[in-house]
Amino acid sequence: MPDTQHLNAEIRDMLMDCGLFDTLQPGDFLAAAGYFSLTAVAQGQTLFSEGDAGTFMCILHRGVVSVRKTDGNGAQVEIATLRKGRAFGEMAVLDGERRSATCVAASDCQLLTLGKDALEKMLNEAPRIAARIIRALAVALSRRLRMQDGQRLAQQV
């Protein structure tokens, strides 16, 4: 099997494994895999910084990622720790705005990445699959927002 096919099969398995894209049909995963890349990141490496242009999103396959925001004094404060299966960086890819936080590999990580250009290409070449992926990302973002709203409400009571 050529390397590209082997890599696509590996990416397909990771996409199926992450649980984020449960609405995709079994055959859709292999087609979608061709638009994603596999990236290894060493512990301590910054994936992207708050304020950067958002050119790609990630799905964490292995490892831990620290999400940090700059506070009023200019210090970096950890606001979340991400683990396997979690998508991040998707807001900037979807809305074209700058990165809202800094993400740093808290351990050696293996990531699936989807570039903004690759997402555009998928929208043109495989719109049905792209729509399902975008919908899955929107649902994940919506769940996160509802959880944050619930946490804020609990803190106010």
PDB file of N, CA and C in Angstrom, residues 35-123:
ATOM      1  N   TYR A  35      -7.992  15.371   3.660  1.00  0.00           N
ATOM      2  CA  TYR A  35      -7.889  16.817   3.874  1.00  0.00           C
ATOM      3  C   TYR A  35      -7.165  17.161   5.184  1.00  0.00           C
ATOM      4  N   PHE A  36      -7.004  16.163   6.051  1.00  0.00           N
ATOM      5  CA  PHE A  36      -6.331  16.364   7.334  1.00  0.00           C
ATOM      6  C   PHE A  36      -4.861  15.994   7.225  1.00  0.00           C
ATOM      7  N   SER A  37      -4.042  16.545   8.112  1.00  0.00           N
ATOM      8  CA  SER A  37      -2.624  16.191   8.209  1.00  0.00           C
ATOM      9  C   SER A  37      -2.356  15.668   9.606  1.00  0.00           C
ATOM     10  N   LEU A  38      -1.316  14.883   9.721  1.00  0.00           N
ATOM     11  CA  LEU A  38      -0.892  14.339  11.004  1.00  0.00           C
ATOM     12  C   LEU A  38       0.362  15.095  11.425  1.00  0.00           C
ATOM     13  N   THR A  39       0.376  15.601  12.654  1.00  0.00           N
ATOM     14  CA  THR A  39       1.492  16.407  13.131  1.00  0.00           C
ATOM     15  C   THR A  39       1.932  15.937  14.508  1.00  0.00           C
ATOM     16  N   ALA A  40       3.234  15.758  14.675  1.00  0.00           N
ATOM     17  CA  ALA A  40       3.798  15.437  15.988  1.00  0.00           C
ATOM     18  C   ALA A  40       4.360  16.725  16.572  1.00  0.00           C
ATOM     19  N   VAL A  41       4.083  16.960  17.856  1.00  0.00           N
ATOM     20  CA  VAL A  41       4.537  18.182  18.522  1.00  0.00           C
ATOM     21  C   VAL A  41       5.218  17.794  19.830  1.00  0.00           C
ATOM     22  N   ALA A  42       6.388  18.379  20.060  1.00  0.00           N
ATOM     23  CA  ALA A  42       7.152  18.079  21.282  1.00  0.00           C
ATOM     24  C   ALA A  42       6.622  18.874  22.464  1.00  0.00           C
ATOM     25  N   GLN A  43       6.760  18.296  23.648  1.00  0.00           N
ATOM     26  CA  GLN A  43       6.359  18.972  24.882  1.00  0.00           C
ATOM     27  C   GLN A  43       7.013  20.353  24.956  1.00  0.00           C
ATOM     28  N   GLY A  44       6.209  21.351  25.343  1.00  0.00           N
ATOM     29  CA  GLY A  44       6.711  22.711  25.496  1.00  0.00           C
ATOM     30  C   GLY A  44       6.571  23.566  24.242  1.00  0.00           C
ATOM     31  N   GLN A  45       6.283  22.947  23.111  1.00  0.00           N
ATOM     32  CA  GLN A  45       6.159  23.698  21.857  1.00  0.00           C
ATOM     33  C   GLN A  45       4.825  24.445  21.816  1.00  0.00           C
ATOM     34  N   THR A  46       4.877  25.712  21.397  1.00  0.00           N
ATOM     35  CA  THR A  46       3.663  26.506  21.236  1.00  0.00           C
ATOM     36  C   THR A  46       3.048  26.167  19.887  1.00  0.00           C
ATOM     37  N   LEU A  47       1.780  25.761  19.901  1.00  0.00           N
ATOM     38  CA  LEU A  47       1.068  25.413  18.663  1.00  0.00           C
ATOM     39  C   LEU A  47       0.614  26.679  17.949  1.00  0.00           C
ATOM     40  N   PHE A  48       0.083  27.607  18.722  1.00  0.00           N
ATOM     41  CA  PHE A  48      -0.249  28.943  18.218  1.00  0.00           C
ATOM     42  C   PHE A  48      -0.441  29.874  19.402  1.00  0.00           C
ATOM     43  N   SER A  49      -0.333  31.173  19.134  1.00  0.00           N
ATOM     44  CA  SER A  49      -0.402  32.175  20.195  1.00  0.00           C
ATOM     45  C   SER A  49      -1.640  33.043  20.055  1.00  0.00           C
ATOM     46  N   GLU A  50      -2.123  33.497  21.192  1.00  0.00           N
ATOM     47  CA  GLU A  50      -3.258  34.420  21.235  1.00  0.00           C
ATOM     48  C   GLU A  50      -2.963  35.599  20.302  1.00  0.00           C
ATOM     49  N   GLY A  51      -3.920  35.931  19.449  1.00  0.00           N
ATOM     50  CA  GLY A  51      -3.740  37.043  18.521  1.00  0.00           C
ATOM     51  C   GLY A  51      -3.239  36.638  17.145  1.00  0.00           C
ATOM     52  N   ASP A  52      -2.697  35.415  17.017  1.00  0.00           N
ATOM     53  CA  ASP A  52      -2.245  34.928  15.696  1.00  0.00           C
ATOM     54  C   ASP A  52      -3.439  34.791  14.755  1.00  0.00           C
ATOM     55  N   ALA A  53      -3.159  34.849  13.458  1.00  0.00           N
ATOM     56  CA  ALA A  53      -4.185  34.532  12.468  1.00  0.00           C
ATOM     57  C   ALA A  53      -4.456  33.034  12.552  1.00  0.00           C
ATOM     58  N   GLY A  54      -5.716  32.653  12.454  1.00  0.00           N
ATOM     59  CA  GLY A  54      -6.071  31.237  12.564  1.00  0.00           C
ATOM     60  C   GLY A  54      -6.074  30.561  11.215  1.00  0.00           C
ATOM     61  N   THR A  55      -5.035  29.803  10.923  1.00  0.00           N
ATOM     62  CA  THR A  55      -4.936  29.165   9.605  1.00  0.00           C
ATOM     63  C   THR A  55      -5.204  27.665   9.654  1.00  0.00           C
ATOM     64  N   PHE A  56      -5.334  27.091  10.866  1.00  0.00           N
ATOM     65  CA  PHE A  56      -5.599  25.656  10.980  1.00  0.00           C
ATOM     66  C   PHE A  56      -6.268  25.360  12.319  1.00  0.00           C
ATOM     67  N   MET A  57      -6.929  24.213  12.381  1.00  0.00           N
ATOM     68  CA  MET A  57      -7.490  23.717  13.628  1.00  0.00           C
ATOM     69  C   MET A  57      -6.866  22.363  13.930  1.00  0.00           C
ATOM     70  N   CYS A  58      -7.024  21.894  15.147  1.00  0.00           N
ATOM     71  CA  CYS A  58      -6.412  20.628  15.573  1.00  0.00           C
ATOM     72  C   CYS A  58      -7.426  19.735  16.259  1.00  0.00           C
ATOM     73  N   ILE A  59      -7.162  18.443  16.169  1.00  0.00           N
ATOM     74  CA  ILE A  59      -7.849  17.454  17.002  1.00  0.00           C
ATOM     75  C   ILE A  59      -6.736  16.699  17.717  1.00  0.00           C
ATOM     76  N   LEU A  60      -6.810  16.674  19.023  1.00  0.00           N
ATOM     77  CA  LEU A  60      -5.767  16.051  19.831  1.00  0.00           C
ATOM     78  C   LEU A  60      -5.967  14.533  19.835  1.00  0.00           C
ATOM     79  N   HIS A  61      -5.013  13.816  19.251  1.00  0.00           N
ATOM     80  CA  HIS A  61      -5.102  12.355  19.212  1.00  0.00           C
ATOM     81  C   HIS A  61      -4.359  11.723  20.386  1.00  0.00           C
ATOM     82  N   ARG A  62      -3.213  12.303  20.736  1.00  0.00           N
ATOM     83  CA  ARG A  62      -2.440  11.773  21.854  1.00  0.00           C
ATOM     84  C   ARG A  62      -1.720  12.926  22.532  1.00  0.00           C
ATOM     85  N   GLY A  63      -1.720  12.920  23.867  1.00  0.00           N
ATOM     86  CA  GLY A  63      -1.020  13.952  24.609  1.00  0.00           C
ATOM     87  C   GLY A  63      -1.970  14.893  25.327  1.00  0.00           C
ATOM     88  N   VAL A  64      -1.391  15.983  25.842  1.00  0.00           N
ATOM     89  CA  VAL A  64      -2.140  16.980  26.609  1.00  0.00           C
ATOM     90  C   VAL A  64      -1.743  18.365  26.107  1.00  0.00           C
ATOM     91  N   VAL A  65      -2.721  19.245  25.937  1.00  0.00           N
ATOM     92  CA  VAL A  65      -2.469  20.619  25.487  1.00  0.00           C
ATOM     93  C   VAL A  65      -2.977  21.592  26.543  1.00  0.00           C
ATOM     94  N   SER A  66      -2.159  22.576  26.867  1.00  0.00           N
ATOM     95  CA  SER A  66      -2.509  23.630  27.811  1.00  0.00           C
ATOM     96  C   SER A  66      -3.021  24.843  27.029  1.00  0.00           C
ATOM     97  N   VAL A  67      -4.195  25.348  27.433  1.00  0.00           N
ATOM     98  CA  VAL A  67      -4.780  26.540  26.810  1.00  0.00           C
ATOM     99  C   VAL A  67      -4.566  27.700  27.770  1.00  0.00           C
ATOM    100  N   ARG A  68      -3.964  28.770  27.252  1.00  0.00           N
ATOM    101  CA  ARG A  68      -3.595  29.904  28.111  1.00  0.00           C
ATOM    102  C   ARG A  68      -4.097  31.226  27.530  1.00  0.00           C
ATOM    103  N   LYS A  69      -4.481  32.115  28.430  1.00  0.00           N
ATOM    104  CA  LYS A  69      -4.891  33.472  28.047  1.00  0.00           C
ATOM    105  C   LYS A  69      -4.015  34.466  28.800  1.00  0.00           C
ATOM    106  N   THR A  70      -3.835  35.631  28.209  1.00  0.00           N
ATOM    107  CA  THR A  70      -3.063  36.688  28.847  1.00  0.00           C
ATOM    108  C   THR A  70      -3.990  37.488  29.760  1.00  0.00           C
ATOM    109  N   ASP A  71      -3.589  37.629  31.031  1.00  0.00           N
ATOM    110  CA  ASP A  71      -4.424  38.388  31.973  1.00  0.00           C
ATOM    111  C   ASP A  71      -4.104  39.882  31.889  1.00  0.00           C
ATOM    112  N   GLY A  72      -4.762  40.665  32.724  1.00  0.00           N
ATOM    113  CA  GLY A  72      -4.599  42.121  32.716  1.00  0.00           C
ATOM    114  C   GLY A  72      -3.180  42.588  32.983  1.00  0.00           C
ATOM    115  N   ASN A  73      -2.365  41.760  33.643  1.00  0.00           N
ATOM    116  CA  ASN A  73      -0.971  42.108  33.949  1.00  0.00           C
ATOM    117  C   ASN A  73      -0.002  41.597  32.893  1.00  0.00           C
ATOM    118  N   GLY A  74      -0.537  40.986  31.836  1.00  0.00           N
ATOM    119  CA  GLY A  74       0.319  40.475  30.774  1.00  0.00           C
ATOM    120  C   GLY A  74       0.881  39.083  31.037  1.00  0.00           C
ATOM    121  N   ALA A  75       0.424  38.447  32.118  1.00  0.00           N
ATOM    122  CA  ALA A  75       0.888  37.093  32.446  1.00  0.00           C
ATOM    123  C   ALA A  75      -0.004  36.051  31.779  1.00  0.00           C
ATOM    124  N   GLN A  76       0.600  34.921  31.424  1.00  0.00           N
ATOM    125  CA  GLN A  76      -0.160  33.822  30.829  1.00  0.00           C
ATOM    126  C   GLN A  76      -0.807  32.983  31.929  1.00  0.00           C
ATOM    127  N   VAL A  77      -2.098  32.772  31.828  1.00  0.00           N
ATOM    128  CA  VAL A  77      -2.844  32.001  32.817  1.00  0.00           C
ATOM    129  C   VAL A  77      -3.484  30.805  32.116  1.00  0.00           C
ATOM    130  N   GLU A  78      -3.261  29.607  32.678  1.00  0.00           N
ATOM    131  CA  GLU A  78      -3.878  28.418  32.081  1.00  0.00           C
ATOM    132  C   GLU A  78      -5.380  28.434  32.366  1.00  0.00           C
ATOM    133  N   ILE A  79      -6.185  28.307  31.312  1.00  0.00           N
ATOM    134  CA  ILE A  79      -7.639  28.320  31.490  1.00  0.00           C
ATOM    135  C   ILE A  79      -8.255  26.950  31.221  1.00  0.00           C
ATOM    136  N   ALA A  80      -7.505  26.055  30.575  1.00  0.00           N
ATOM    137  CA  ALA A  80      -8.032  24.719  30.301  1.00  0.00           C
ATOM    138  C   ALA A  80      -6.885  23.770  29.971  1.00  0.00           C
ATOM    139  N   THR A  81      -7.158  22.481  30.188  1.00  0.00           N
ATOM    140  CA  THR A  81      -6.243  21.421  29.788  1.00  0.00           C
ATOM    141  C   THR A  81      -7.026  20.498  28.869  1.00  0.00           C
ATOM    142  N   LEU A  82      -6.518  20.284  27.674  1.00  0.00           N
ATOM    143  CA  LEU A  82      -7.229  19.473  26.681  1.00  0.00           C
ATOM    144  C   LEU A  82      -6.608  18.089  26.589  1.00  0.00           C
ATOM    145  N   ARG A  83      -7.478  17.099  26.393  1.00  0.00           N
ATOM    146  CA  ARG A  83      -7.032  15.719  26.273  1.00  0.00           C
ATOM    147  C   ARG A  83      -7.560  15.087  24.998  1.00  0.00           C
ATOM    148  N   LYS A  84      -7.210  13.832  24.799  1.00  0.00           N
ATOM    149  CA  LYS A  84      -7.534  13.075  23.582  1.00  0.00           C
ATOM    150  C   LYS A  84      -8.971  13.292  23.094  1.00  0.00           C
ATOM    151  N   GLY A  85      -9.086  13.498  21.781  1.00  0.00           N
ATOM    152  CA  GLY A  85     -10.392  13.625  21.146  1.00  0.00           C
ATOM    153  C   GLY A  85     -10.907  15.047  21.070  1.00  0.00           C
ATOM    154  N   ARG A  86     -10.231  15.969  21.744  1.00  0.00           N
ATOM    155  CA  ARG A  86     -10.712  17.349  21.809  1.00  0.00           C
ATOM    156  C   ARG A  86     -10.256  18.145  20.588  1.00  0.00           C
ATOM    157  N   ALA A  87     -11.188  18.845  19.975  1.00  0.00           N
ATOM    158  CA  ALA A  87     -10.857  19.765  18.878  1.00  0.00           C
ATOM    159  C   ALA A  87     -10.546  21.123  19.492  1.00  0.00           C
ATOM    160  N   PHE A  88      -9.592  21.826  18.899  1.00  0.00           N
ATOM    161  CA  PHE A  88      -9.298  23.185  19.354  1.00  0.00           C
ATOM    162  C   PHE A  88      -8.745  23.990  18.186  1.00  0.00           C
ATOM    163  N   GLY A  89      -8.866  25.311  18.304  1.00  0.00           N
ATOM    164  CA  GLY A  89      -8.411  26.181  17.227  1.00  0.00           C
ATOM    165  C   GLY A  89      -9.441  26.323  16.119  1.00  0.00           C
ATOM    166  N   GLU A  90     -10.588  25.684  16.285  1.00  0.00           N
ATOM    167  CA  GLU A  90     -11.593  25.692  15.227  1.00  0.00           C
ATOM    168  C   GLU A  90     -12.328  27.024  15.110  1.00  0.00           C
ATOM    169  N   MET A  91     -12.404  27.788  16.209  1.00  0.00           N
ATOM    170  CA  MET A  91     -13.116  29.068  16.139  1.00  0.00           C
ATOM    171  C   MET A  91     -12.474  29.973  15.099  1.00  0.00           C
ATOM    172  N   ALA A  92     -11.160  30.099  15.147  1.00  0.00           N
ATOM    173  CA  ALA A  92     -10.448  30.988  14.214  1.00  0.00           C
ATOM    174  C   ALA A  92     -10.580  30.507  12.768  1.00  0.00           C
ATOM    175  N   VAL A  93     -10.596  29.183  12.579  1.00  0.00           N
ATOM    176  CA  VAL A  93     -10.723  28.631  11.228  1.00  0.00           C
ATOM    177  C   VAL A  93     -12.128  28.888  10.685  1.00  0.00           C
ATOM    178  N   LEU A  94     -13.134  28.786  11.569  1.00  0.00           N
ATOM    179  CA  LEU A  94     -14.515  28.963  11.122  1.00  0.00           C
ATOM    180  C   LEU A  94     -14.899  30.424  10.934  1.00  0.00           C
ATOM    181  N   ASP A  95     -14.427  31.307  11.842  1.00  0.00           N
ATOM    182  CA  ASP A  95     -14.891  32.702  11.757  1.00  0.00           C
ATOM    183  C   ASP A  95     -13.865  33.681  11.184  1.00  0.00           C
ATOM    184  N   GLY A  96     -12.632  33.205  10.945  1.00  0.00           N
ATOM    185  CA  GLY A  96     -11.621  34.077  10.349  1.00  0.00           C
ATOM    186  C   GLY A  96     -11.026  35.096  11.304  1.00  0.00           C
ATOM    187  N   GLU A  97     -11.432  35.050  12.575  1.00  0.00           N
ATOM    188  CA  GLU A  97     -10.895  35.987  13.569  1.00  0.00           C
ATOM    189  C   GLU A  97      -9.529  35.498  14.042  1.00  0.00           C
ATOM    190  N   ARG A  98      -8.870  36.319  14.856  1.00  0.00           N
ATOM    191  CA  ARG A  98      -7.564  35.933  15.393  1.00  0.00           C
ATOM    192  C   ARG A  98      -7.737  34.924  16.531  1.00  0.00           C
ATOM    193  N   ARG A  99      -6.645  34.234  16.879  1.00  0.00           N
ATOM    194  CA  ARG A  99      -6.683  33.227  17.942  1.00  0.00           C
ATOM    195  C   ARG A  99      -7.096  33.870  19.259  1.00  0.00           C
ATOM    196  N   SER A 100      -7.999  33.216  19.985  1.00  0.00           N
ATOM    197  CA  SER A 100      -8.496  33.763  21.248  1.00  0.00           C
ATOM    198  C   SER A 100      -7.645  33.329  22.439  1.00  0.00           C
ATOM    199  N   ALA A 101      -6.723  32.379  22.213  1.00  0.00           N
ATOM    200  CA  ALA A 101      -5.886  31.877  23.299  1.00  0.00           C
ATOM    201  C   ALA A 101      -4.591  31.311  22.720  1.00  0.00           C
ATOM    202  N   THR A 102      -3.648  31.034  23.605  1.00  0.00           N
ATOM    203  CA  THR A 102      -2.388  30.376  23.250  1.00  0.00           C
ATOM    204  C   THR A 102      -2.520  28.908  23.614  1.00  0.00           C
ATOM    205  N   CYS A 103      -2.064  28.016  22.733  1.00  0.00           N
ATOM    206  CA  CYS A 103      -2.077  26.581  23.025  1.00  0.00           C
ATOM    207  C   CYS A 103      -0.646  26.060  22.995  1.00  0.00           C
ATOM    208  N   VAL A 104      -0.271  25.365  24.075  1.00  0.00           N
ATOM    209  CA  VAL A 104       1.078  24.831  24.243  1.00  0.00           C
ATOM    210  C   VAL A 104       0.984  23.339  24.535  1.00  0.00           C
ATOM    211  N   ALA A 105       1.849  22.552  23.907  1.00  0.00           N
ATOM    212  CA  ALA A 105       1.891  21.113  24.178  1.00  0.00           C
ATOM    213  C   ALA A 105       2.406  20.896  25.600  1.00  0.00           C
ATOM    214  N   ALA A 106       1.551  20.336  26.479  1.00  0.00           N
ATOM    215  CA  ALA A 106       1.947  20.068  27.859  1.00  0.00           C
ATOM    216  C   ALA A 106       2.654  18.717  27.965  1.00  0.00           C
ATOM    217  N   SER A 107       2.613  17.958  26.869  1.00  0.00           N
ATOM    218  CA  SER A 107       3.339  16.689  26.758  1.00  0.00           C
ATOM    219  C   SER A 107       3.637  16.519  25.266  1.00  0.00           C
ATOM    220  N   ASP A 108       4.362  15.483  24.903  1.00  0.00           N
ATOM    221  CA  ASP A 108       4.495  15.182  23.478  1.00  0.00           C
ATOM    222  C   ASP A 108       3.095  14.871  22.960  1.00  0.00           C
ATOM    223  N   CYS A 109       2.755  15.430  21.808  1.00  0.00           N
ATOM    224  CA  CYS A 109       1.391  15.284  21.281  1.00  0.00           C
ATOM    225  C   CYS A 109       1.393  14.791  19.844  1.00  0.00           C
ATOM    226  N   GLN A 110       0.315  14.140  19.494  1.00  0.00           N
ATOM    227  CA  GLN A 110       0.048  13.797  18.104  1.00  0.00           C
ATOM    228  C   GLN A 110      -1.287  14.444  17.764  1.00  0.00           C
ATOM    229  N   LEU A 111      -1.279  15.235  16.706  1.00  0.00           N
ATOM    230  CA  LEU A 111      -2.451  16.021  16.341  1.00  0.00           C
ATOM    231  C   LEU A 111      -2.887  15.732  14.909  1.00  0.00           C
ATOM    232  N   LEU A 112      -4.191  15.784  14.707  1.00  0.00           N
ATOM    233  CA  LEU A 112      -4.729  15.867  13.356  1.00  0.00           C
ATOM    234  C   LEU A 112      -4.963  17.347  13.125  1.00  0.00           C
ATOM    235  N   THR A 113      -4.502  17.877  12.013  1.00  0.00           N
ATOM    236  CA  THR A 113      -4.724  19.290  11.724  1.00  0.00           C
ATOM    237  C   THR A 113      -5.516  19.429  10.432  1.00  0.00           C
ATOM    238  N   LEU A 114      -6.360  20.438  10.412  1.00  0.00           N
ATOM    239  CA  LEU A 114      -7.142  20.759   9.221  1.00  0.00           C
ATOM    240  C   LEU A 114      -6.922  22.232   8.934  1.00  0.00           C
ATOM    241  N   GLY A 115      -6.256  22.518   7.832  1.00  0.00           N
ATOM    242  CA  GLY A 115      -5.986  23.907   7.464  1.00  0.00           C
ATOM    243  C   GLY A 115      -7.231  24.578   6.904  1.00  0.00           C
ATOM    244  N   LYS A 116      -7.258  25.887   7.024  1.00  0.00           N
ATOM    245  CA  LYS A 116      -8.372  26.676   6.487  1.00  0.00           C
ATOM    246  C   LYS A 116      -8.504  26.432   4.977  1.00  0.00           C
ATOM    247  N   ASP A 117      -7.361  26.375   4.288  1.00  0.00           N
ATOM    248  CA  ASP A 117      -7.365  26.121   2.841  1.00  0.00           C
ATOM    249  C   ASP A 117      -7.908  24.733   2.521  1.00  0.00           C
ATOM    250  N   ALA A 118      -7.522  23.740   3.338  1.00  0.00           N
ATOM    251  CA  ALA A 118      -7.995  22.368   3.126  1.00  0.00           C
ATOM    252  C   ALA A 118      -9.500  22.282   3.369  1.00  0.00           C
ATOM    253  N   LEU A 119      -9.997  23.030   4.346  1.00  0.00           N
ATOM    254  CA  LEU A 119     -11.436  23.056   4.617  1.00  0.00           C
ATOM    255  C   LEU A 119     -12.180  23.679   3.430  1.00  0.00           C
ATOM    256  N   GLU A 120     -11.631  24.751   2.877  1.00  0.00           N
ATOM    257  CA  GLU A 120     -12.230  25.388   1.689  1.00  0.00           C
ATOM    258  C   GLU A 120     -12.252  24.413   0.512  1.00  0.00           C
ATOM    259  N   LYS A 121     -11.141  23.691   0.343  1.00  0.00           N
ATOM    260  CA  LYS A 121     -11.032  22.703  -0.735  1.00  0.00           C
ATOM    261  C   LYS A 121     -12.083  21.601  -0.543  1.00  0.00           C
ATOM    262  N   MET A 122     -12.239  21.151   0.705  1.00  0.00           N
ATOM    263  CA  MET A 122     -13.235  20.120   1.005  1.00  0.00           C
ATOM    264  C   MET A 122     -14.644  20.632   0.721  1.00  0.00           C
ATOM    265  N   LEU A 123     -14.905  21.897   1.048  1.00  0.00           N
ATOM    266  CA  LEU A 123     -16.224  22.484   0.767  1.00  0.00           C
ATOM    267  C   LEU A 123     -16.536  22.447  -0.726  1.00  0.00           C
TER     268      LEU A 123
END
